[in-house]
Every structure is written in C-alpha cells, then in structure tokens.
Short mmCIF file of C-alpha atoms in Angstrom, two decimals:
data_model
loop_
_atom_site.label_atom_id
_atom_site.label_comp_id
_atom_site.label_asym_id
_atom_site.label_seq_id
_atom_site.Cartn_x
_atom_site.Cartn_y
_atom_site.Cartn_z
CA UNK A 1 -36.48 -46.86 -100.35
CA UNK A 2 -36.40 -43.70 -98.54
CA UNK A 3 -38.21 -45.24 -95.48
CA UNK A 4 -35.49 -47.57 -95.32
CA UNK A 5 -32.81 -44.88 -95.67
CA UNK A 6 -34.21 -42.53 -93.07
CA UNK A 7 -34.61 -45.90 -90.60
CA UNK A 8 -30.67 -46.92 -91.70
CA UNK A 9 -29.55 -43.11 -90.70
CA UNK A 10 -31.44 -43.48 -87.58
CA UNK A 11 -29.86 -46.83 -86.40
CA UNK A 12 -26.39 -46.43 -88.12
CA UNK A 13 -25.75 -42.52 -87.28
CA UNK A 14 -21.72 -42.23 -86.62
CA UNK A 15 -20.09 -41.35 -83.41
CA UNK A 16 -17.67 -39.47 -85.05
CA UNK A 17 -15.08 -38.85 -82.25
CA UNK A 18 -14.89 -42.13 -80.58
CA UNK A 19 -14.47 -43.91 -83.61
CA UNK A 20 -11.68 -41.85 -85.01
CA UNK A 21 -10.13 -41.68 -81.49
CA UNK A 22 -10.51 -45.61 -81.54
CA UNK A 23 -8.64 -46.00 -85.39
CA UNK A 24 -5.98 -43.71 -84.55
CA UNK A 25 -5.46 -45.94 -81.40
CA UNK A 26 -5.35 -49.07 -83.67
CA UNK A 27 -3.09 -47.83 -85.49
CA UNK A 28 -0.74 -45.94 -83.13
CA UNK A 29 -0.65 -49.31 -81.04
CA UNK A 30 0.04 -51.68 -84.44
CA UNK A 31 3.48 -50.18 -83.76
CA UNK A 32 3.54 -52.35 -80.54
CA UNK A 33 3.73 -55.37 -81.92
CA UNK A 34 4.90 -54.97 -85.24
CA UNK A 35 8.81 -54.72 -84.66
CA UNK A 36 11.33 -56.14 -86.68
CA UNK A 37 11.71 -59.03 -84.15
CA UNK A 38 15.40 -60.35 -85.10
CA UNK A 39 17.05 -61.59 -81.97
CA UNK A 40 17.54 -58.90 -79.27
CA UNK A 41 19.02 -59.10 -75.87
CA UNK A 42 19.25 -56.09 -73.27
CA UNK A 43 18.08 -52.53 -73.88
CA UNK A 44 16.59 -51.90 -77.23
CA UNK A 45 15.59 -48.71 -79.18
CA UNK A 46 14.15 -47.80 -82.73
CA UNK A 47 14.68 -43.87 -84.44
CA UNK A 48 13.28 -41.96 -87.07
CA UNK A 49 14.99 -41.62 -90.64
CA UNK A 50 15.68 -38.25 -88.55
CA UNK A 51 17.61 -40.17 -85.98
CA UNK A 52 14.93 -39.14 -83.05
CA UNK A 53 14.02 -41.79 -80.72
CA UNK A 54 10.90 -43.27 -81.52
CA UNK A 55 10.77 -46.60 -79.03
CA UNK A 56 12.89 -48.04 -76.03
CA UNK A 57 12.70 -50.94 -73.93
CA UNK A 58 14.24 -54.26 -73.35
CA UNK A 59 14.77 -58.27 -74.43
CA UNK A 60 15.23 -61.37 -73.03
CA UNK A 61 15.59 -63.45 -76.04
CA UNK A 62 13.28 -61.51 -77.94
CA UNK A 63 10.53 -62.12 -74.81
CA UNK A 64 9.83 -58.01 -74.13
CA UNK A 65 9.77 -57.56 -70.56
CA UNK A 66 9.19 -54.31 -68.03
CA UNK A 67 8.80 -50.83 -69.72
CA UNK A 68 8.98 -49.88 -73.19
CA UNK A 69 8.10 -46.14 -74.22
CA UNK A 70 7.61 -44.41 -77.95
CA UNK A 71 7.28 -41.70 -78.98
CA UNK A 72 5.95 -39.18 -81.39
CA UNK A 73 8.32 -37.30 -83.88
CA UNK A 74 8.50 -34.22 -81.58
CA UNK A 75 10.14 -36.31 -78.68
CA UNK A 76 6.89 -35.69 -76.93
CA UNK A 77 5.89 -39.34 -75.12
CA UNK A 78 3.17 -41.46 -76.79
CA UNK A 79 2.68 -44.24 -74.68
CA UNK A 80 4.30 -46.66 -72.15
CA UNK A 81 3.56 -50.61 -72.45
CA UNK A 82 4.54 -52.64 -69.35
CA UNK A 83 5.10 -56.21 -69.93
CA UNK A 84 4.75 -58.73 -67.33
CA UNK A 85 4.54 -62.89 -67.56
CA UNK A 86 7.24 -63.76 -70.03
CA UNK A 87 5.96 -60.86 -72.27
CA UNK A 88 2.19 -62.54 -72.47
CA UNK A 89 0.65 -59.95 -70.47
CA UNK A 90 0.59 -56.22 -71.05
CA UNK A 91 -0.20 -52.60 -69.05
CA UNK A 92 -0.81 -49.95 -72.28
CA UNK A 93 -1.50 -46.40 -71.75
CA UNK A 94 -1.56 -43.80 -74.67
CA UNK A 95 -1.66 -40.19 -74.74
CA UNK A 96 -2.27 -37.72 -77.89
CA UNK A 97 0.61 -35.46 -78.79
CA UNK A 98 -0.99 -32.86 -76.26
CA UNK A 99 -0.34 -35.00 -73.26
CA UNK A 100 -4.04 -35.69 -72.66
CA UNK A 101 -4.50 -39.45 -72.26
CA UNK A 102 -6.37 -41.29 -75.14
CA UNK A 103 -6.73 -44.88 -74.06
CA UNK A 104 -5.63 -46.94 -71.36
CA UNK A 105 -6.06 -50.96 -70.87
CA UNK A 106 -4.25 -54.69 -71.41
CA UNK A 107 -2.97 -56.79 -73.88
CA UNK A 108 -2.64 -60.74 -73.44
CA UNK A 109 -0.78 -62.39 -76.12
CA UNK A 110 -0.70 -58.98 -77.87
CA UNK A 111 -4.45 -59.03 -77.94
CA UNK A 112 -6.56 -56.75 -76.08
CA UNK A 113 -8.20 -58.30 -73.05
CA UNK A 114 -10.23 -56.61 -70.26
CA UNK A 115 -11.29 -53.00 -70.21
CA UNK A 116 -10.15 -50.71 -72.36
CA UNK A 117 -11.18 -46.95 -71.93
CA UNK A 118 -10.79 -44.40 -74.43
CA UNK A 119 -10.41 -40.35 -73.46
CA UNK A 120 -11.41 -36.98 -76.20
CA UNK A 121 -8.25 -34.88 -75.93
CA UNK A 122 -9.80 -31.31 -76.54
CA UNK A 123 -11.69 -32.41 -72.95
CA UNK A 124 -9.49 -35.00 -72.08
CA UNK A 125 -12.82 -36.81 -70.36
CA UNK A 126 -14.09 -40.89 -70.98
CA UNK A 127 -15.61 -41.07 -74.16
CA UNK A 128 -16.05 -44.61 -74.41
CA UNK A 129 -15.88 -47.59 -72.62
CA UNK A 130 -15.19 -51.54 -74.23
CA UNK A 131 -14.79 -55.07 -72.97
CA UNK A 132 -12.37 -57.47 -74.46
CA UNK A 133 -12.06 -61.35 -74.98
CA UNK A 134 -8.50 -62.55 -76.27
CA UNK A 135 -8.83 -59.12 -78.82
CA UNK A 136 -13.00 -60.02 -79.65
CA UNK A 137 -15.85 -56.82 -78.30
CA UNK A 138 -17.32 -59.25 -75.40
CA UNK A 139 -20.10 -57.33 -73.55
CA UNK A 140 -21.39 -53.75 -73.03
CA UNK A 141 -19.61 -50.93 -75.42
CA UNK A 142 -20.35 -47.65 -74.09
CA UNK A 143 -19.84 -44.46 -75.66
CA UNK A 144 -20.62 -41.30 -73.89
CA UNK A 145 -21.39 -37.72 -74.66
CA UNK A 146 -17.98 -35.97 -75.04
CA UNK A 147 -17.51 -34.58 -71.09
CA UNK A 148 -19.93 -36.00 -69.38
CA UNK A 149 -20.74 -39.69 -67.30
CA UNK A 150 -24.35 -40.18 -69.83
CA UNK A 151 -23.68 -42.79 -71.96
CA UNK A 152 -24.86 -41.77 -75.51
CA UNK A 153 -25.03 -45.43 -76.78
CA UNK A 154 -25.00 -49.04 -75.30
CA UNK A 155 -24.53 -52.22 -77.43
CA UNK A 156 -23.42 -55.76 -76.37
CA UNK A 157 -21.25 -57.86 -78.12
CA UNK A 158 -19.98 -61.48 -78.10
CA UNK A 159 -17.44 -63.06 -79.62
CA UNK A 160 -16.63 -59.83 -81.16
CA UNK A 161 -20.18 -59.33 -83.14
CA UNK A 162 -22.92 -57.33 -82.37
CA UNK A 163 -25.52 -59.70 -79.97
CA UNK A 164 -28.35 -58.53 -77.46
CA UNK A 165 -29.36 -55.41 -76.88
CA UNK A 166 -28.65 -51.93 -78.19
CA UNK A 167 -29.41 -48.66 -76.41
CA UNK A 168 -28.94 -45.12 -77.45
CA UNK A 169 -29.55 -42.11 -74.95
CA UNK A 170 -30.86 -38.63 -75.17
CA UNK A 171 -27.74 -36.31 -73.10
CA UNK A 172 -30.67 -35.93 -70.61
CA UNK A 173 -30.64 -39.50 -70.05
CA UNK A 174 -34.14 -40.81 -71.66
CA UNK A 175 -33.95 -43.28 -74.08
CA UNK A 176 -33.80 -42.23 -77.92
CA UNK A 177 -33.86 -45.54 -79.34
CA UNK A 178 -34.44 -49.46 -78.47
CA UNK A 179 -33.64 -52.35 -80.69
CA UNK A 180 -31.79 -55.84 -80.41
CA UNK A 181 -28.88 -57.20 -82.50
CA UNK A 182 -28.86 -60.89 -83.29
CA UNK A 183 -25.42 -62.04 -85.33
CA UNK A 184 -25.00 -58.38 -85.83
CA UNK A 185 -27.92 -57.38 -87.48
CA UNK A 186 -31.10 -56.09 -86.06
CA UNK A 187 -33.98 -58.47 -84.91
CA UNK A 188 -37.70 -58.14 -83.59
CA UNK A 189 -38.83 -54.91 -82.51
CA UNK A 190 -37.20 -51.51 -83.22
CA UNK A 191 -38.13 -47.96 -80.96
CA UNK A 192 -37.20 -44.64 -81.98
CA UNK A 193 -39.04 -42.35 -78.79
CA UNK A 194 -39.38 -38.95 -78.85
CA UNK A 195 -37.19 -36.50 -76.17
CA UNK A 196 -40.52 -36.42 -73.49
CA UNK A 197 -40.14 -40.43 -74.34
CA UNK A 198 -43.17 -41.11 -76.52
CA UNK A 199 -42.85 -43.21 -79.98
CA UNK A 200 -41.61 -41.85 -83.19
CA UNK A 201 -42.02 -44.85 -84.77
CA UNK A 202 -41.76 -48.52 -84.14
CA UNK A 203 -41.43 -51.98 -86.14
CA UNK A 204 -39.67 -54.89 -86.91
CA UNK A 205 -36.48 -56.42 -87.84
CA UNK A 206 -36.00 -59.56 -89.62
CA UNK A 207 -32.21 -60.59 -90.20
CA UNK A 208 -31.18 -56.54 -90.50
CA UNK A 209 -34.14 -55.45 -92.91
CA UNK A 210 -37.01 -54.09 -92.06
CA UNK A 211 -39.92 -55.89 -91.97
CA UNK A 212 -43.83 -55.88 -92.50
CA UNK A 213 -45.54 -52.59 -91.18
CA UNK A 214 -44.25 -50.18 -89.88
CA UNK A 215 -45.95 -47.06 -87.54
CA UNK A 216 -44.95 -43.04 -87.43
CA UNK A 217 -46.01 -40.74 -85.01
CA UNK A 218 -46.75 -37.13 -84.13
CA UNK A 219 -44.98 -35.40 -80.96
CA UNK A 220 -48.40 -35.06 -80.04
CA UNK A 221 -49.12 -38.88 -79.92
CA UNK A 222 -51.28 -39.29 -83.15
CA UNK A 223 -50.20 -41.31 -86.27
CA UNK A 224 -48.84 -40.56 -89.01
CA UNK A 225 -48.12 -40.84 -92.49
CA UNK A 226 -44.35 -41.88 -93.69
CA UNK A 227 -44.31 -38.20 -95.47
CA UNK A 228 -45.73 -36.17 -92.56
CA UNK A 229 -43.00 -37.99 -90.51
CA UNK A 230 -40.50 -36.67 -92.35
CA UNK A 231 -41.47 -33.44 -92.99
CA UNK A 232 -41.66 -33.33 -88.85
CA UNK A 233 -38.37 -34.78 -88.54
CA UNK A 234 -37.22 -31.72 -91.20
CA UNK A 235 -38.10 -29.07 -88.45
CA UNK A 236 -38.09 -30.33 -85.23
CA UNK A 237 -36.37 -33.62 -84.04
CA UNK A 238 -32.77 -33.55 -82.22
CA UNK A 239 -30.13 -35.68 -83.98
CA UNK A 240 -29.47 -38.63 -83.10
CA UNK A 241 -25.58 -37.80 -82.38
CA UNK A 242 -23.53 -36.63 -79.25
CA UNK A 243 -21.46 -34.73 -81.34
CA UNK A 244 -24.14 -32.71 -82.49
CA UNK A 245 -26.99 -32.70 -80.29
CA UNK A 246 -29.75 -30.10 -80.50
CA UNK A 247 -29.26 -29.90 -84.09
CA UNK A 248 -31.93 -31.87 -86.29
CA UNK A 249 -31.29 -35.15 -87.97
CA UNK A 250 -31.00 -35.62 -91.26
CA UNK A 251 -32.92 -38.13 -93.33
CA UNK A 252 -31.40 -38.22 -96.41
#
C-alpha cells in the first residue's frame, strides 16, 4: 500500500500553476460561447447587474463575425476573439486582470484547434504548451518551469487521452522520470532517475497498476530495500514539482 502511494505521488505530482491557469481559462472562455443567442443583427454588447460593459462585438444573423472584446468587472480588458469564416473559425487571446497575457490560440466550431499556449502572470513567461484536435489534447503537452524555456513535463495525447510517452525533467534538463501511457494509464516499464541521472527505482506497469517486482536504489548505485528508500527519499531527494523544486518530495 504505501509502495503504491509513494509510486502514485511520484507519477501523479500536480503542476499546480498551469493547471489552475488552464481552469480559470476554461472557464473565463465558457463565456465565449455561452451567450444568450436570440437573434442579433449589428453591434452587440452584454453589462453587469452594475451596468459595466462586460462584452461587445457584432451579428450577422446570429453568425459572430470580426472582433468581440470582454471584459472584467473593473473595465480592465479580458480578452479579444476574432472571428473569421462565417463565425467557424476563431483568433482568442486572454490576459489576467494585470494585463499580462494568459493564453493565446484558435477555436474551430467553438472548439479549440491548433496550439494553444498558456503564460504565469506574476512572470508573465510560457508555462505550458498544448495541441488541439476539434477541442481533443492531440500530441505533445508541455509544461515548463515557471520562467524559463526547460520543459518540466512532456506527455502525448490522442484523441484527447493520455497515449505514448511521458517525460518529466529535472530544471537542469536531465530526465527525472520515464514511463509510457497506453489508454491513459501507465504501461511497461516505469524510471524514476536520480538528479546525476542514475535509477531510483524502476518497474512495471500493467493497465495503470503496478506490477510484479519492483527495484530501489541508493544515490550511490546499490539496492535497496522499499524502507531504506524511503527513509532516503525523507532527507535528500528534490521534488518532483517545478513549483517547488529543491525542496524534498513527499511520500505520503
């Protein structure tokens, strides 16, 4: 049970600020497309119970075409959506109240499509990276340590699950851990290395549990025990997270 536990932190450890810059991007951009969509014709805004303007744009028979802006509360812009094709395709870029931009990409029948690239606002640098199929993941996700170009983690996707290999990076660059996803769930061998990139431990997947026997090691090389592992781990490993890197992971 605890082997399992320490393994699931390992593999499943959050990155905290691209996924909650990603969910407030969801939902800021639900606004997009959720509009009361009674017949409209010519310019076109929504308010605030306050009486603030909180979108403008324009219609053509309820078809959305050329620029439409919202905004936050405070009047301060939140993003601009360019329409183009009869209202099928779509420019978005988004900032955060600040001004700093927080994701920029295309829509195709209100779906994402293409690249979409996501920005921190405190550094207002790339923090992740993600390719889109008709609104499905479809190839490499990156996410990157928060102001730098190293990418902290790599998975592919099709079809919008997790399929082929995953990837996750020390902020030096050398590989922290190796595994592969099959139907979103980890398959076949599975690598945690060590910062100088020797083996932590290794074994296998089968259908997203782990499987038969698996091996711990020293930062000296030797094996292990399961307990000496994570006593080590208790004093000395980095964590596994670009939010916190240099501090030590957390088993339990």
């Amino acid at each position: 049970m605890f082997e399992k536990q320490f393994v699931h932190n390992i593999k499943n450890q959050p990155m905290k600020k691209s996924a909650l810059l990603i969910l407030l991007f969801v939902l800021g951009s639900a606004l997009l497309f959720s509009q009361n969509m009674d017949e409209k014709n010519g310019p076109w805004r929504s308010t605030y119970p306050d009486g603030s303007v909180k979108s403008t744009g324009q219609f053509n028979h309820n078809i959305p075409y050329g620029e439409f802006i919202h905004y936050y509360k405070s009047g301060i812009k939140q993003s601009v959506t360019v329409f183009e094709n009869q209202g099928i395709q779509a420019r978005n870029s988004t900032w955060y109240e600040s001004g700093n931009l927080m994701a920029e990409g295309k829509y195709f029948n209100k779906q994402k499509d293409s690249t979409w690239s996501y920005y921190g606002d405190s550094i207002d640098q790339l923090i992740a990276v993600e390719q889109y199929t008709m609104g499905k993941l479809e190839g490499r996700s990156i996410t990157y340590y928060p102001g730098t170009t190293q990418a902290a983690e790599i998975i592919l996707y099709h079809n919008g699950i997790k399929q082929g290999e995953l990837r996750k990076y020390f902020p030096d660059g050398q590989v922290m851990t190796e595994g592969t996803y099959l139907n979103d769930k980890l398959e076949g061998p599975f690598t945690l290395y060590y910062p100088d990139g020797s083996t932590q431990l290794k074994g296998i997947y089968e259908n997203g549990e782990q499987a038969g026997e698996w091996k711990y090691y020293s930062i000296a090389g030797k094996e292990i025990t399961y307990e000496e592992f994570i006593y080590q781990q208790s004093t000395s490993i980095e964590a596994d997270d670009p939010d916190k890197s240099g501090e030590k992971i957390q088993p339990f």
